[in-house]
PDB file of C-alpha atoms in Angstrom:
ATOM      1  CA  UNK V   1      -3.456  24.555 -23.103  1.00 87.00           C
ATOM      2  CA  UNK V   2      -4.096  20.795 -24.654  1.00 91.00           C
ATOM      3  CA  UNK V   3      -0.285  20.055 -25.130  1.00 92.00           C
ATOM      4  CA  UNK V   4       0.288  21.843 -21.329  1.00 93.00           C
ATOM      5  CA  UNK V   5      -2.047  19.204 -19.607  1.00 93.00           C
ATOM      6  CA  UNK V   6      -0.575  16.407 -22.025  1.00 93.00           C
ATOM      7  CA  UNK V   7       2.883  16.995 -20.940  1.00 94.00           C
ATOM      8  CA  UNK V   8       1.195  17.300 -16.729  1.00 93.00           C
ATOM      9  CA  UNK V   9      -0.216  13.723 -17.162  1.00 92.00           C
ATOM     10  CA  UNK V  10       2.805  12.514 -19.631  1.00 92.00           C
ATOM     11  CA  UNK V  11       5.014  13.463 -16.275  1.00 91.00           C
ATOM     12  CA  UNK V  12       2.472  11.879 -13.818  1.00 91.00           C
ATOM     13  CA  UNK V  13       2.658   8.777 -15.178  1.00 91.00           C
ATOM     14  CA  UNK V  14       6.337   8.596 -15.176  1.00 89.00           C
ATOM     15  CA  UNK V  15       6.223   9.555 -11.845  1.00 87.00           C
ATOM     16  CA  UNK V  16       3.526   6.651 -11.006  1.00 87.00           C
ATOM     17  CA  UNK V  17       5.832   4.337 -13.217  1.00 85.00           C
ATOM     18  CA  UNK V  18       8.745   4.942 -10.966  1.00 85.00           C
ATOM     19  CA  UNK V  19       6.736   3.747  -7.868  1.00 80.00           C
ATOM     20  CA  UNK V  20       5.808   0.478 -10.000  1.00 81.00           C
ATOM     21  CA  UNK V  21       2.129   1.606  -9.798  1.00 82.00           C
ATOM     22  CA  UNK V  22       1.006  -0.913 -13.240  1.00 80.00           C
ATOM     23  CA  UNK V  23      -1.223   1.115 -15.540  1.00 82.00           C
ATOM     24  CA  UNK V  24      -3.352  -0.010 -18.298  1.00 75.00           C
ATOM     25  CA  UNK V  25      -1.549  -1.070 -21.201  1.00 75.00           C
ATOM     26  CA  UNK V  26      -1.944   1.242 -24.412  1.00 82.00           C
ATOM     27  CA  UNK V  27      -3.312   3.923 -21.978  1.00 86.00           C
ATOM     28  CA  UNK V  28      -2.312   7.153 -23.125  1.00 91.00           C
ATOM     29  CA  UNK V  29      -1.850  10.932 -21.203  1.00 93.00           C
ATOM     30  CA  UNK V  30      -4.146  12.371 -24.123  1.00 94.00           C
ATOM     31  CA  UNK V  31      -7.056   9.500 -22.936  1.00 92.00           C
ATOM     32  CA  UNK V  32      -6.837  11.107 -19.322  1.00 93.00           C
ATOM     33  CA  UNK V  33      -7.171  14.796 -20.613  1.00 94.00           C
ATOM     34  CA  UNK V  34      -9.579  13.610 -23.715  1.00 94.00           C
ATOM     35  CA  UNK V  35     -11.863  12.591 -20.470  1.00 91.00           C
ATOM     36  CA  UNK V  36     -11.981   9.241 -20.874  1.00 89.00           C
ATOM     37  CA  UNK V  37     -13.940   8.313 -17.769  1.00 86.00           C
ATOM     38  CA  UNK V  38     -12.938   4.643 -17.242  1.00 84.00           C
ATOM     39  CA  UNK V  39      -9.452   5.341 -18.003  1.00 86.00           C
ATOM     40  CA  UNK V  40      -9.278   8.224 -15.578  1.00 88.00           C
ATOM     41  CA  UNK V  41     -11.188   5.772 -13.044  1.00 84.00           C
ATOM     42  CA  UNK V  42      -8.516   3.192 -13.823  1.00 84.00           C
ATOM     43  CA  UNK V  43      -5.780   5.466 -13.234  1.00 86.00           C
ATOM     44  CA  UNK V  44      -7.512   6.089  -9.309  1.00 84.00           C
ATOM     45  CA  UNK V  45      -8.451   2.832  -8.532  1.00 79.00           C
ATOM     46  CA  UNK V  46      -4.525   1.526  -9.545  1.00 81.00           C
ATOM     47  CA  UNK V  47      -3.132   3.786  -7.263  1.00 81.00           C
ATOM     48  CA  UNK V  48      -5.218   3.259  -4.833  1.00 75.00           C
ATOM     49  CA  UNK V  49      -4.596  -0.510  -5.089  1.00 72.00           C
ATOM     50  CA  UNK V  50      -1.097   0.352  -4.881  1.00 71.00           C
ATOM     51  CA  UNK V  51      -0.274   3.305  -2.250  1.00 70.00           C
ATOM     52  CA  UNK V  52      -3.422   1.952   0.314  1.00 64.00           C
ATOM     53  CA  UNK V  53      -4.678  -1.418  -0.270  1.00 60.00           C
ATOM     54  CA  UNK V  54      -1.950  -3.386  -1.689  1.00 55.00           C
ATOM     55  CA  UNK V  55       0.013  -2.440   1.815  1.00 50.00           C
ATOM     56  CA  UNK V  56      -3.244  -3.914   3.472  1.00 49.00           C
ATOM     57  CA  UNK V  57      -3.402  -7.791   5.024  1.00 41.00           C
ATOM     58  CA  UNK V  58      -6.426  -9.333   4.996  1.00 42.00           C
ATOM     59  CA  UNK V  59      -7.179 -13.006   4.200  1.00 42.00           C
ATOM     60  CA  UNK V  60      -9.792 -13.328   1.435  1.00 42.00           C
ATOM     61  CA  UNK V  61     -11.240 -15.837  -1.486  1.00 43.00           C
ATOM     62  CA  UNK V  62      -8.377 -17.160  -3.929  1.00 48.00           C
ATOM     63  CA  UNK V  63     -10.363 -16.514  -6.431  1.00 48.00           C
ATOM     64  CA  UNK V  64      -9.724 -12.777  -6.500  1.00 50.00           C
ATOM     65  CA  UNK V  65      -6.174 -10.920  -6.462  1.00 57.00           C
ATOM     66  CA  UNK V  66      -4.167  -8.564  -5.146  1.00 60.00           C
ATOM     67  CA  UNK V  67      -6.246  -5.510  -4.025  1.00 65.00           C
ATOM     68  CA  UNK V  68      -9.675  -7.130  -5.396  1.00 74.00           C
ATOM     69  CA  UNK V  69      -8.613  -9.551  -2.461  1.00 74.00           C
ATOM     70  CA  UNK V  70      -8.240  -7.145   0.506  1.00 76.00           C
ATOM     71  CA  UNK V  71     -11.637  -5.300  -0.722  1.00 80.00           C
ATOM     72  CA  UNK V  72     -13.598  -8.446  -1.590  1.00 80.00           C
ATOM     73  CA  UNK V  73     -12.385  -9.638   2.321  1.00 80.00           C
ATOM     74  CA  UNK V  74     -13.928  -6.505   3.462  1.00 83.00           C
ATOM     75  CA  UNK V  75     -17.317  -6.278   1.344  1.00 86.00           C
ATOM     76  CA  UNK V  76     -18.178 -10.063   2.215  1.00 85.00           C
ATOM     77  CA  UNK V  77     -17.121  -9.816   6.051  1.00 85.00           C
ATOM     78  CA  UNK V  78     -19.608  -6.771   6.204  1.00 86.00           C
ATOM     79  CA  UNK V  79     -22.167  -8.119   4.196  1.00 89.00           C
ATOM     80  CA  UNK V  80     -22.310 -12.247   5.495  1.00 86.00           C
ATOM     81  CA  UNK V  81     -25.198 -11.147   7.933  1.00 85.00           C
ATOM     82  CA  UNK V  82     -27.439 -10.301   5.416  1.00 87.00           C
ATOM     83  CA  UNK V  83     -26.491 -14.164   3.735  1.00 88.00           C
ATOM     84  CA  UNK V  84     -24.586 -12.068   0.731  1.00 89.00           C
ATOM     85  CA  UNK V  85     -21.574 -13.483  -1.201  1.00 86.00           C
ATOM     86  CA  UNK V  86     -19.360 -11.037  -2.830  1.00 83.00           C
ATOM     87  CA  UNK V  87     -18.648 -13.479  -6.121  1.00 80.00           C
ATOM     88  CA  UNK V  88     -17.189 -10.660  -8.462  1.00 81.00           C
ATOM     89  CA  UNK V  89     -16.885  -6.974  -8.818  1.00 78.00           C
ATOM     90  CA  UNK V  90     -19.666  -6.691 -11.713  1.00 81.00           C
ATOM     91  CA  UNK V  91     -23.196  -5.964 -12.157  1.00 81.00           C
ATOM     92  CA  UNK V  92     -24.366  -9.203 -11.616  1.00 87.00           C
ATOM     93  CA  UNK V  93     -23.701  -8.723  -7.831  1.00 88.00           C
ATOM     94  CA  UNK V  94     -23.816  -5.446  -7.108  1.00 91.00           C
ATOM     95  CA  UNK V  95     -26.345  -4.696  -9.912  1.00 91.00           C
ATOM     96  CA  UNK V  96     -29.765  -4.884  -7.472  1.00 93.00           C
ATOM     97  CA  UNK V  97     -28.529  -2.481  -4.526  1.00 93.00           C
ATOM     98  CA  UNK V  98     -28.243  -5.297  -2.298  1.00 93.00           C
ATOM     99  CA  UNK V  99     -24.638  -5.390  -1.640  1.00 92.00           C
ATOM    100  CA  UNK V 100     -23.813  -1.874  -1.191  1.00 92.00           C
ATOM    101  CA  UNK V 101     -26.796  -2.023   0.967  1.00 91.00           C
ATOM    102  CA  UNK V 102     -25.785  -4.878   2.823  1.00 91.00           C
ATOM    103  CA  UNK V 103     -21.779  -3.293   3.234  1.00 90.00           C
ATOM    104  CA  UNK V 104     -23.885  -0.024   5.114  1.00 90.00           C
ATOM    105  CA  UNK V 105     -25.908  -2.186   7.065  1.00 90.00           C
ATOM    106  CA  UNK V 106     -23.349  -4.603   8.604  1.00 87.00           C
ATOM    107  CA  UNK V 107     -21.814  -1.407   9.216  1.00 85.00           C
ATOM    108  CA  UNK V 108     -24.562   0.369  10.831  1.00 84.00           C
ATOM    109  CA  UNK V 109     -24.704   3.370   8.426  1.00 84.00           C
ATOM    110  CA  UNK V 110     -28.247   2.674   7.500  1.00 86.00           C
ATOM    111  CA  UNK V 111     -30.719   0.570   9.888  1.00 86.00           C
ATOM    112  CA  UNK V 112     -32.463  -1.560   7.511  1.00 89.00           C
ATOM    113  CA  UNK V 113     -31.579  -3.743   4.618  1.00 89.00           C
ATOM    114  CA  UNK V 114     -34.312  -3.606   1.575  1.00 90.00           C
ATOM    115  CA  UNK V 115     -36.555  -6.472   1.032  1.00 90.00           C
ATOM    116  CA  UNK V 116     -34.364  -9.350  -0.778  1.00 89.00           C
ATOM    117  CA  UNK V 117     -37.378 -10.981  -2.114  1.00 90.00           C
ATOM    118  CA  UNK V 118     -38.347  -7.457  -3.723  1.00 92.00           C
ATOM    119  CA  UNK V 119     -34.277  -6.587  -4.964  1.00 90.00           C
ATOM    120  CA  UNK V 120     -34.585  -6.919  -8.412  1.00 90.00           C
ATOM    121  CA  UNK V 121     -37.635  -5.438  -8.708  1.00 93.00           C
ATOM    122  CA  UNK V 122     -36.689  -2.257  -6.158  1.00 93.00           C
ATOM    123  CA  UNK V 123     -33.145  -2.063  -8.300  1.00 94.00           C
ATOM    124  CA  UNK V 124     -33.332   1.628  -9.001  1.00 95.00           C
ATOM    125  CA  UNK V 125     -34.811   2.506  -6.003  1.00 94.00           C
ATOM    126  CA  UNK V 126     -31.956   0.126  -3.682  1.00 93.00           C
ATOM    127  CA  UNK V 127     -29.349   1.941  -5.201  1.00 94.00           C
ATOM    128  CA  UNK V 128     -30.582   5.358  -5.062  1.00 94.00           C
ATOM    129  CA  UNK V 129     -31.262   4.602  -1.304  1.00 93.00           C
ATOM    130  CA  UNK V 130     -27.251   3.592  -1.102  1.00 93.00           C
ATOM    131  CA  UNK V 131     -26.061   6.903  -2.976  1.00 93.00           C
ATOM    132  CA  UNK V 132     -28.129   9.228  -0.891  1.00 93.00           C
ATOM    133  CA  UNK V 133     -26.707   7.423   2.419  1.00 91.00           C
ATOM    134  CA  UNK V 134     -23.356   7.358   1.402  1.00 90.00           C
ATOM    135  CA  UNK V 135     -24.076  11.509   0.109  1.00 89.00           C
ATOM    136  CA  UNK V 136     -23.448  12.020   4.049  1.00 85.00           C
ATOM    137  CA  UNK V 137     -19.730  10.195   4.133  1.00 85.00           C
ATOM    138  CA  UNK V 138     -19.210  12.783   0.969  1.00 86.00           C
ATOM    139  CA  UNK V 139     -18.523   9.106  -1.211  1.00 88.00           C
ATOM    140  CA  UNK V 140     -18.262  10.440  -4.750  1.00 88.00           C
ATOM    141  CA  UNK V 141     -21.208   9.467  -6.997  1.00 90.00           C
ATOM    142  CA  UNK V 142     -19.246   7.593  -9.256  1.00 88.00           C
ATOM    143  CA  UNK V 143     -22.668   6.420 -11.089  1.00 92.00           C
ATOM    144  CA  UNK V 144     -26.133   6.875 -11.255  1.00 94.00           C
ATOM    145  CA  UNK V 145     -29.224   4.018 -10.678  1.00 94.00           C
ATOM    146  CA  UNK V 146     -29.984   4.147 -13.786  1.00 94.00           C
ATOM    147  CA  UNK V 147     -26.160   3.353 -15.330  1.00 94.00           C
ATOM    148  CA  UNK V 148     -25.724   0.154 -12.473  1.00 93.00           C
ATOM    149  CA  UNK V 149     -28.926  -0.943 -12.749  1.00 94.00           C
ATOM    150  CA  UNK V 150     -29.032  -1.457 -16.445  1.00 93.00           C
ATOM    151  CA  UNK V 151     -25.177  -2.972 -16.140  1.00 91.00           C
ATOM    152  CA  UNK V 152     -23.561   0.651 -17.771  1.00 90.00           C
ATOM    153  CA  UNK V 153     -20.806   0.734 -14.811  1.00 89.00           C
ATOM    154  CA  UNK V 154     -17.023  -0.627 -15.195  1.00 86.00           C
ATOM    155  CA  UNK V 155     -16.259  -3.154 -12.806  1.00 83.00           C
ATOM    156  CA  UNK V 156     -13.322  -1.195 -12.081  1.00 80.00           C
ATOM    157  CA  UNK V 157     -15.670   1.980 -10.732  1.00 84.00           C
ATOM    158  CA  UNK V 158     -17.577  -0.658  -8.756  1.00 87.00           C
ATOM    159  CA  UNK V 159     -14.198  -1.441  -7.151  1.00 84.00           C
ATOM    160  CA  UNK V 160     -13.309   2.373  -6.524  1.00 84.00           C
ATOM    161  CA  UNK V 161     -16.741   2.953  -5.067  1.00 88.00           C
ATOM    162  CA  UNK V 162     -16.442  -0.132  -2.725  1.00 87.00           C
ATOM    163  CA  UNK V 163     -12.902   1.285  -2.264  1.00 84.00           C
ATOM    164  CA  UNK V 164     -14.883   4.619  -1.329  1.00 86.00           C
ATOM    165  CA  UNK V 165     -17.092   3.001   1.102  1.00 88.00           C
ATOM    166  CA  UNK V 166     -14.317   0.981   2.693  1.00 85.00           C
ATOM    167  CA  UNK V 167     -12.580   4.697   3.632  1.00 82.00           C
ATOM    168  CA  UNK V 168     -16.591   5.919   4.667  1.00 84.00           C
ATOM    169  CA  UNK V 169     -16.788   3.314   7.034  1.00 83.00           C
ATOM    170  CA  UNK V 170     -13.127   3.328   8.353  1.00 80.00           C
ATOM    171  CA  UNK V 171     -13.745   6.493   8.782  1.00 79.00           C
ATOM    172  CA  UNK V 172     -16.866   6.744  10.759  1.00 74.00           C
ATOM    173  CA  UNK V 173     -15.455   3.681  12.790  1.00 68.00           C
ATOM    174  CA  UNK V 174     -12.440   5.846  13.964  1.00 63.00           C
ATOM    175  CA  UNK V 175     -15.186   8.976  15.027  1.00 63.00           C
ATOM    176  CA  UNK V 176     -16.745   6.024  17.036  1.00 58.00           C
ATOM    177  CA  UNK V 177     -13.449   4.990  18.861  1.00 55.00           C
ATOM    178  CA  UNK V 178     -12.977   8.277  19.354  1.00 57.00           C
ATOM    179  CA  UNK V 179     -16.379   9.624  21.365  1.00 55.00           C
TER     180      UNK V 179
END
């Protein structure tokens, strides 16, 4: 029932509020179960920031904080080769494919980077290109083209799916140490 999955989340958070995991303000147990997308995507990518990355050292820009700071480390490291600056977690850079791209690449989870000259024009297809790889590494498809190339997607679900592809290539990194 409604008021049965109200009073699940109502004790969730509680529980995440003991562990000093910091919420959105105003955000309510009846938003999560309502379906409120970004909420719900809020929710993950807090305690993510708080139970994996926060723990995580990694020297980064001072322009971004906290767990922005590990990721945005992480996304420009991979992506420097292909001359890429991670500036912010928004559509303006990630909007064109070519970072997400660029993060698979300098990982070697795809061999070829798209045509930078072309990226704005190849949007849709750049990004499709990055959720079919990434299909593989079972990331969620947390958006579609469409939504992040016309500037529809939270910055916040561009930081869980980076967080996502951080754990995809982590992941395939430890298969390779292991072989």
């Amino acid at each position: 029932s409604l008021a049965h999955n109200v009073a699940n989340v109502t004790m969730f958070f509680h529980r995440l509020q003991k562990h000093q995991v910091k919420l959105t303000t105003g955000m309510t147990a009846e938003d999560i179960v309502g379906g409120n997308v970004q909420l719900t995507c809020a929710v993950i990518w807090s305690m993510c920031k708080h139970f994996i990355i926060w723990p995580l050292s990694l020297e980064a820009p001072k322009s971004f904080s906290g767990g922005v700071r590990f990721l945005a480390a992480w996304a420009e490291a991979t992506t420097t080769h292909a001359g890429l600056k991670i500036v912010k977690f928004n559509f303006q850079t990630f909007g064109d494919g070519m970072h997400f791209h660029g993060i698979l690449h300098g990982a070697g989870l795809v061999a070829e980077m798209p045509d930078a000259a072309k990226a704005e024009e190849n949007a849709k297809a750049n990004v499709n290109a990055v959720l079919d790889a990434t299909d593989k590494f079972e990331v969620p498809r947390l958006f579609s083209a469409t939504e992040l190339t016309k500037g529809r997607v939270p910055s916040k679900l561009l930081l869980l799916y980076a967080y996502w592809l951080w754990t995809a290539v982590s992941a395939a990194d430890n298969s390779d140490d292991e072989e």
